[in-house]
GROMACS .gro file of C-alpha atoms in nm:
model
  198
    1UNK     CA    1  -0.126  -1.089  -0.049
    2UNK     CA    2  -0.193  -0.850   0.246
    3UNK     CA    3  -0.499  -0.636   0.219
    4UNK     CA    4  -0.616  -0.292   0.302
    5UNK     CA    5  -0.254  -0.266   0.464
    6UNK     CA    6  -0.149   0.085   0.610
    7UNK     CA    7   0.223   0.205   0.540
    8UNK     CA    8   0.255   0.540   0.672
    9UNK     CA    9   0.061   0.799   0.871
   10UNK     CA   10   0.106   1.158   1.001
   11UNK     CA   11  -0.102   1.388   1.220
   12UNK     CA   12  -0.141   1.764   1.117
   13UNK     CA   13  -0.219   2.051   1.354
   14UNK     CA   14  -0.339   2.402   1.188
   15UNK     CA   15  -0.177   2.676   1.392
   16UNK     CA   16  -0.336   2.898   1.613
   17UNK     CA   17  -0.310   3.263   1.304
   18UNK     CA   18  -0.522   3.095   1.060
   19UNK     CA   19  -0.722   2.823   0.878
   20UNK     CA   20  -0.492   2.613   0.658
   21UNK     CA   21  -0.577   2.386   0.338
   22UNK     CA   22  -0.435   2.073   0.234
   23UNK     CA   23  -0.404   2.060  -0.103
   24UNK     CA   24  -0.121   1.741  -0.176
   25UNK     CA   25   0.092   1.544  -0.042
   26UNK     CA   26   0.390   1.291  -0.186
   27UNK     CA   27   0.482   0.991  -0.050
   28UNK     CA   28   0.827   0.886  -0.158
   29UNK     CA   29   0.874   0.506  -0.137
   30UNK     CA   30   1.160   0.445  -0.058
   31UNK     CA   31   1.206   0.023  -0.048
   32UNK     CA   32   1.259  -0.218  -0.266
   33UNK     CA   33   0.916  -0.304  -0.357
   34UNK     CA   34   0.900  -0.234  -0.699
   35UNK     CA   35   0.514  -0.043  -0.818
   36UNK     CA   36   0.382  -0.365  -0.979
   37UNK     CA   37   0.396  -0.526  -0.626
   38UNK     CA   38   0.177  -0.305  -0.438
   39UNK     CA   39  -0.204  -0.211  -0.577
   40UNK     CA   40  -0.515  -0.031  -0.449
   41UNK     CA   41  -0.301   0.246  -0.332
   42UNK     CA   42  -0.497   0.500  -0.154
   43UNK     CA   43  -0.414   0.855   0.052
   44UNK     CA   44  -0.669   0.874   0.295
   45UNK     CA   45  -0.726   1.206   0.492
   46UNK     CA   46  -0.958   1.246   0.773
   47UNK     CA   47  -1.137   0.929   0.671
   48UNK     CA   48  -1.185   0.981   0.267
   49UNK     CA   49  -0.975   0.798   0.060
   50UNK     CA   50  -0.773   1.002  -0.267
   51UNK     CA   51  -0.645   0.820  -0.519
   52UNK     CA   52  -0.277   0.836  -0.597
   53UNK     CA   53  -0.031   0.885  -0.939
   54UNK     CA   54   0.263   0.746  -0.939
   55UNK     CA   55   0.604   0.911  -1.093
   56UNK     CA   56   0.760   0.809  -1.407
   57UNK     CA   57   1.053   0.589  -1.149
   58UNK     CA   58   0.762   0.467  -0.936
   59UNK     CA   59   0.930   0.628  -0.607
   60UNK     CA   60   0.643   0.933  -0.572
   61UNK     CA   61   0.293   0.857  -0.507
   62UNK     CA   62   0.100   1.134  -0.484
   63UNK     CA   63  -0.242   1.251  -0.393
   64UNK     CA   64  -0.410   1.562  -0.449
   65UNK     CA   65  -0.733   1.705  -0.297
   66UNK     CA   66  -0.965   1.856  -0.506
   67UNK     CA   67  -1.017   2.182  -0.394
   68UNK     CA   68  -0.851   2.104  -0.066
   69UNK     CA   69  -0.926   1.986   0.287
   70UNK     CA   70  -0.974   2.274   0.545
   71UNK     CA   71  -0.811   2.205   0.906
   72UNK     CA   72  -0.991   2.521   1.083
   73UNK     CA   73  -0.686   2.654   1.321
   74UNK     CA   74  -0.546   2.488   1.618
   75UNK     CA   75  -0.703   2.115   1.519
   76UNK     CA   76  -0.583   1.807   1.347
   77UNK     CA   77  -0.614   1.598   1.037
   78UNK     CA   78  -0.449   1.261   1.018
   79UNK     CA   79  -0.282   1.141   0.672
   80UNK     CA   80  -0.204   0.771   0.556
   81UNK     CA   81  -0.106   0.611   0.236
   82UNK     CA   82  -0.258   0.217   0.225
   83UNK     CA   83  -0.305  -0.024  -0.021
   84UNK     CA   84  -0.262  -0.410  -0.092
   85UNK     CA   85   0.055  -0.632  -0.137
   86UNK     CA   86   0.040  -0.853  -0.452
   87UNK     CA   87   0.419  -0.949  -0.455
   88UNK     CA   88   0.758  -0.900  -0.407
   89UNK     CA   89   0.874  -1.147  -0.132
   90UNK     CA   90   1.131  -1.023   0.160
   91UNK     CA   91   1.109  -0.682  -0.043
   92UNK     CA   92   1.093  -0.390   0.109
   93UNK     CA   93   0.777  -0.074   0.139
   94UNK     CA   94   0.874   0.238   0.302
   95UNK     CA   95   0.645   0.530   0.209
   96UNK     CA   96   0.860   0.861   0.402
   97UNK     CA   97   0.782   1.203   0.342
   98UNK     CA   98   1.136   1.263   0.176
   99UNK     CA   99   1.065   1.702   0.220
  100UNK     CA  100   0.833   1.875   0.484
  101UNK     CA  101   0.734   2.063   0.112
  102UNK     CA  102   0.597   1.706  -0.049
  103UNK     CA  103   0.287   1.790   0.204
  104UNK     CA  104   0.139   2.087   0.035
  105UNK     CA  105  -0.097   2.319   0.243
  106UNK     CA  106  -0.171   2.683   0.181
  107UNK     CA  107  -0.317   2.946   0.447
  108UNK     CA  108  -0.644   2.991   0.401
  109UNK     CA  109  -0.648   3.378   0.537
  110UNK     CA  110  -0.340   3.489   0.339
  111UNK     CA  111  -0.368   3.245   0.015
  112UNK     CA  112   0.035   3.186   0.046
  113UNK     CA  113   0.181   2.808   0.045
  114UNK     CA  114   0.317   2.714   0.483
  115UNK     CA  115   0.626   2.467   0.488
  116UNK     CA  116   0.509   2.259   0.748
  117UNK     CA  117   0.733   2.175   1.073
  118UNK     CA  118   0.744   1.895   1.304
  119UNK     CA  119   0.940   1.817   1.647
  120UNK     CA  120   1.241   1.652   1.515
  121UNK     CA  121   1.469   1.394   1.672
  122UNK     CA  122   1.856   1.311   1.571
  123UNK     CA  123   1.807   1.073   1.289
  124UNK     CA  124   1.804   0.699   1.279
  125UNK     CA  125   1.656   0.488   0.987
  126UNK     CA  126   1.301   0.382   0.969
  127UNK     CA  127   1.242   0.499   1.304
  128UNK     CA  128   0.914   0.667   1.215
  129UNK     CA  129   1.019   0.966   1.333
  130UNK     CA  130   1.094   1.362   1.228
  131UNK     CA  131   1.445   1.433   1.102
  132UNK     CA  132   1.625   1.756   1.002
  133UNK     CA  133   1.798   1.588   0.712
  134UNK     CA  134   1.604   1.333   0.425
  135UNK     CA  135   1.367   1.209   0.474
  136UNK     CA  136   1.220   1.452   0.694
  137UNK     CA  137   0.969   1.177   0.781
  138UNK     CA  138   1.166   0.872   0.798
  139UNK     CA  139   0.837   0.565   0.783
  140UNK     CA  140   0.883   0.254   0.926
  141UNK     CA  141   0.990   0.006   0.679
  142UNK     CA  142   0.762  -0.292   0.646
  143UNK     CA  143   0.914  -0.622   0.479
  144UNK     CA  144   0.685  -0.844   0.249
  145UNK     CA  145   0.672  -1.147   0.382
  146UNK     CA  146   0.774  -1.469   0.174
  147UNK     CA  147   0.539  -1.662  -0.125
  148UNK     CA  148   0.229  -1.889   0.045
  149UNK     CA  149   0.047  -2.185  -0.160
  150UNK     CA  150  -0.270  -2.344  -0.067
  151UNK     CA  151  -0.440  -2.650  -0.249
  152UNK     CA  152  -0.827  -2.720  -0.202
  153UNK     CA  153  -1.034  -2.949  -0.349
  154UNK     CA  154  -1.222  -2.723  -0.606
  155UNK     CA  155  -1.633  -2.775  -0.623
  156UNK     CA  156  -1.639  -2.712  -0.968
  157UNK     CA  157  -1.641  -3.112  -1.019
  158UNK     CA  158  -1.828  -3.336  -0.783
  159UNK     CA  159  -1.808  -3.661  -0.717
  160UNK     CA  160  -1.959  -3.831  -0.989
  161UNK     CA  161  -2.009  -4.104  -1.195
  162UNK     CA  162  -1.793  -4.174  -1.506
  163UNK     CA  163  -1.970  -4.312  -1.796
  164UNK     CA  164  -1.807  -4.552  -2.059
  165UNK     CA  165  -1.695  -4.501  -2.374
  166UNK     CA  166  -1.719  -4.104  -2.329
  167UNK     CA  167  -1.406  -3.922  -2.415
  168UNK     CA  168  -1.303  -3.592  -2.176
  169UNK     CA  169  -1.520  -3.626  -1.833
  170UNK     CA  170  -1.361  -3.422  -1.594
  171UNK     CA  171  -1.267  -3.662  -1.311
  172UNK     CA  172  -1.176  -3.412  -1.038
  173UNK     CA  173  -1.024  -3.078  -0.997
  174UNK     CA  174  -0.862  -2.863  -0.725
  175UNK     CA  175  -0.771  -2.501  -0.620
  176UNK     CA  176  -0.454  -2.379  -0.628
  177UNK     CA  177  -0.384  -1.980  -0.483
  178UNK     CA  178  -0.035  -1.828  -0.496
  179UNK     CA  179   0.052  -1.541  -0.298
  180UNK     CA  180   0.330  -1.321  -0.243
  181UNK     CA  181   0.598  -1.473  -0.529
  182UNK     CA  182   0.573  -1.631  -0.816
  183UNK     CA  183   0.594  -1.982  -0.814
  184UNK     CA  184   0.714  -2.197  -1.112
  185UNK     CA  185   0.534  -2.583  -1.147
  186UNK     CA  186   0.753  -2.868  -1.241
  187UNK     CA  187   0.544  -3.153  -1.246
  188UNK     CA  188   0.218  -3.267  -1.159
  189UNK     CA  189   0.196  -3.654  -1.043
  190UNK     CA  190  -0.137  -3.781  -1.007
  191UNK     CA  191  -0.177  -4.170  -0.929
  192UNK     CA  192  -0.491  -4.338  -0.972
  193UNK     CA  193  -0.619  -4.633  -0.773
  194UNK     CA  194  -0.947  -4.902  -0.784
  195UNK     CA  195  -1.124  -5.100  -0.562
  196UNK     CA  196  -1.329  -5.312  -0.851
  197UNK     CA  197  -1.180  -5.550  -1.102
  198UNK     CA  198  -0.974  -5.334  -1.377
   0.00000   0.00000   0.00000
């Protein structure tokens, strides 16, 4: 599958009244992928990666920062949510941030909890925009690609000699790797051929 692949990101400016601290944030996925086909899934904020939980319906991933991340007033922070893709082909991942209130930051001055706000535009689905309705940050929807197989020959068994008269010698192997679906193996023809008398 894909790895170390990046979903959805934000950029977050502190005001100009006071220091703010970012103590959550919840993605809401909101494709068709189902939990089981996406792994390693990380929050990363200003370069250091947070791990996530994931709700009891596996739509909410969210991180939390211990004791926060401090954006000192008027500069940024940038927020993603990555991970890998281990399945689920022409399914969909959308991570949005369904309510301006799933990114929780608190003033730093004043102690009290800021909903954040953002420059919105009229809505239109998986733009990657700001809306005024759900999701208030509408991600770009990515769409797993379909299943890939690859044989190689393995090097776990040479070329080698087969000696007579010995039961179970291994006379050759290969690799097989499955990505993205699950694949289901009907049959496995091997033919075998000489060049000596049989």
């Amino acid at each position: 599958g894909s790895l170390g692949y990046i979903f959805s990101a934000i950029r977050i400016t502190a005001g100009s009244a006071e220091d703010v601290s970012v103590q959550s944030i919840s993605w809401n996925q909101s494709g068709s992928a189902g939990a089981t086909d996406l792994a390693n899934l990380k929050v990363n904020i200003d370069g250091t990666d947070y791990p996530v939980t994931v709700s009891s319906d596996s739509k909410y991933y969210t991180a939390s920062v211990p004791g926060g991340l401090t954006i000192v007033k008027g500069n940024q922070k940038e927020i993603y949510v990555k991970g890998d893709i281990l399945n689920g082909s022409n399914r969909t991942v959308d991570f949005d941030l369904y309510r301006y209130t799933d990114l929780y930051i608190v003033g730093k001055q004043y102690g009290y909890g800021i909903t954040p706000s953002a420059t919105e535009v009229a809505a239109s689905a998986d733009d990657g925009d700001f809306h005024a309705g759900n999701p208030n940050f509408d991600a770009r929807e990515a769409t797993i690609g379909s299943g890939t197989i690859t044989v190689t020959a393995a090097t776990a068994v040479p070329a080698q000699n087969i000696a007579i008269n010995l039961s179970e010698q291994p006379l050759g192997a290969f690799d097989v790797d499955i990505k993205g679906e699950t694949v289901t193996v009907s049959s496995i023809i091997i033919r075998l051929s000489s060049n000596g008398a049989g």
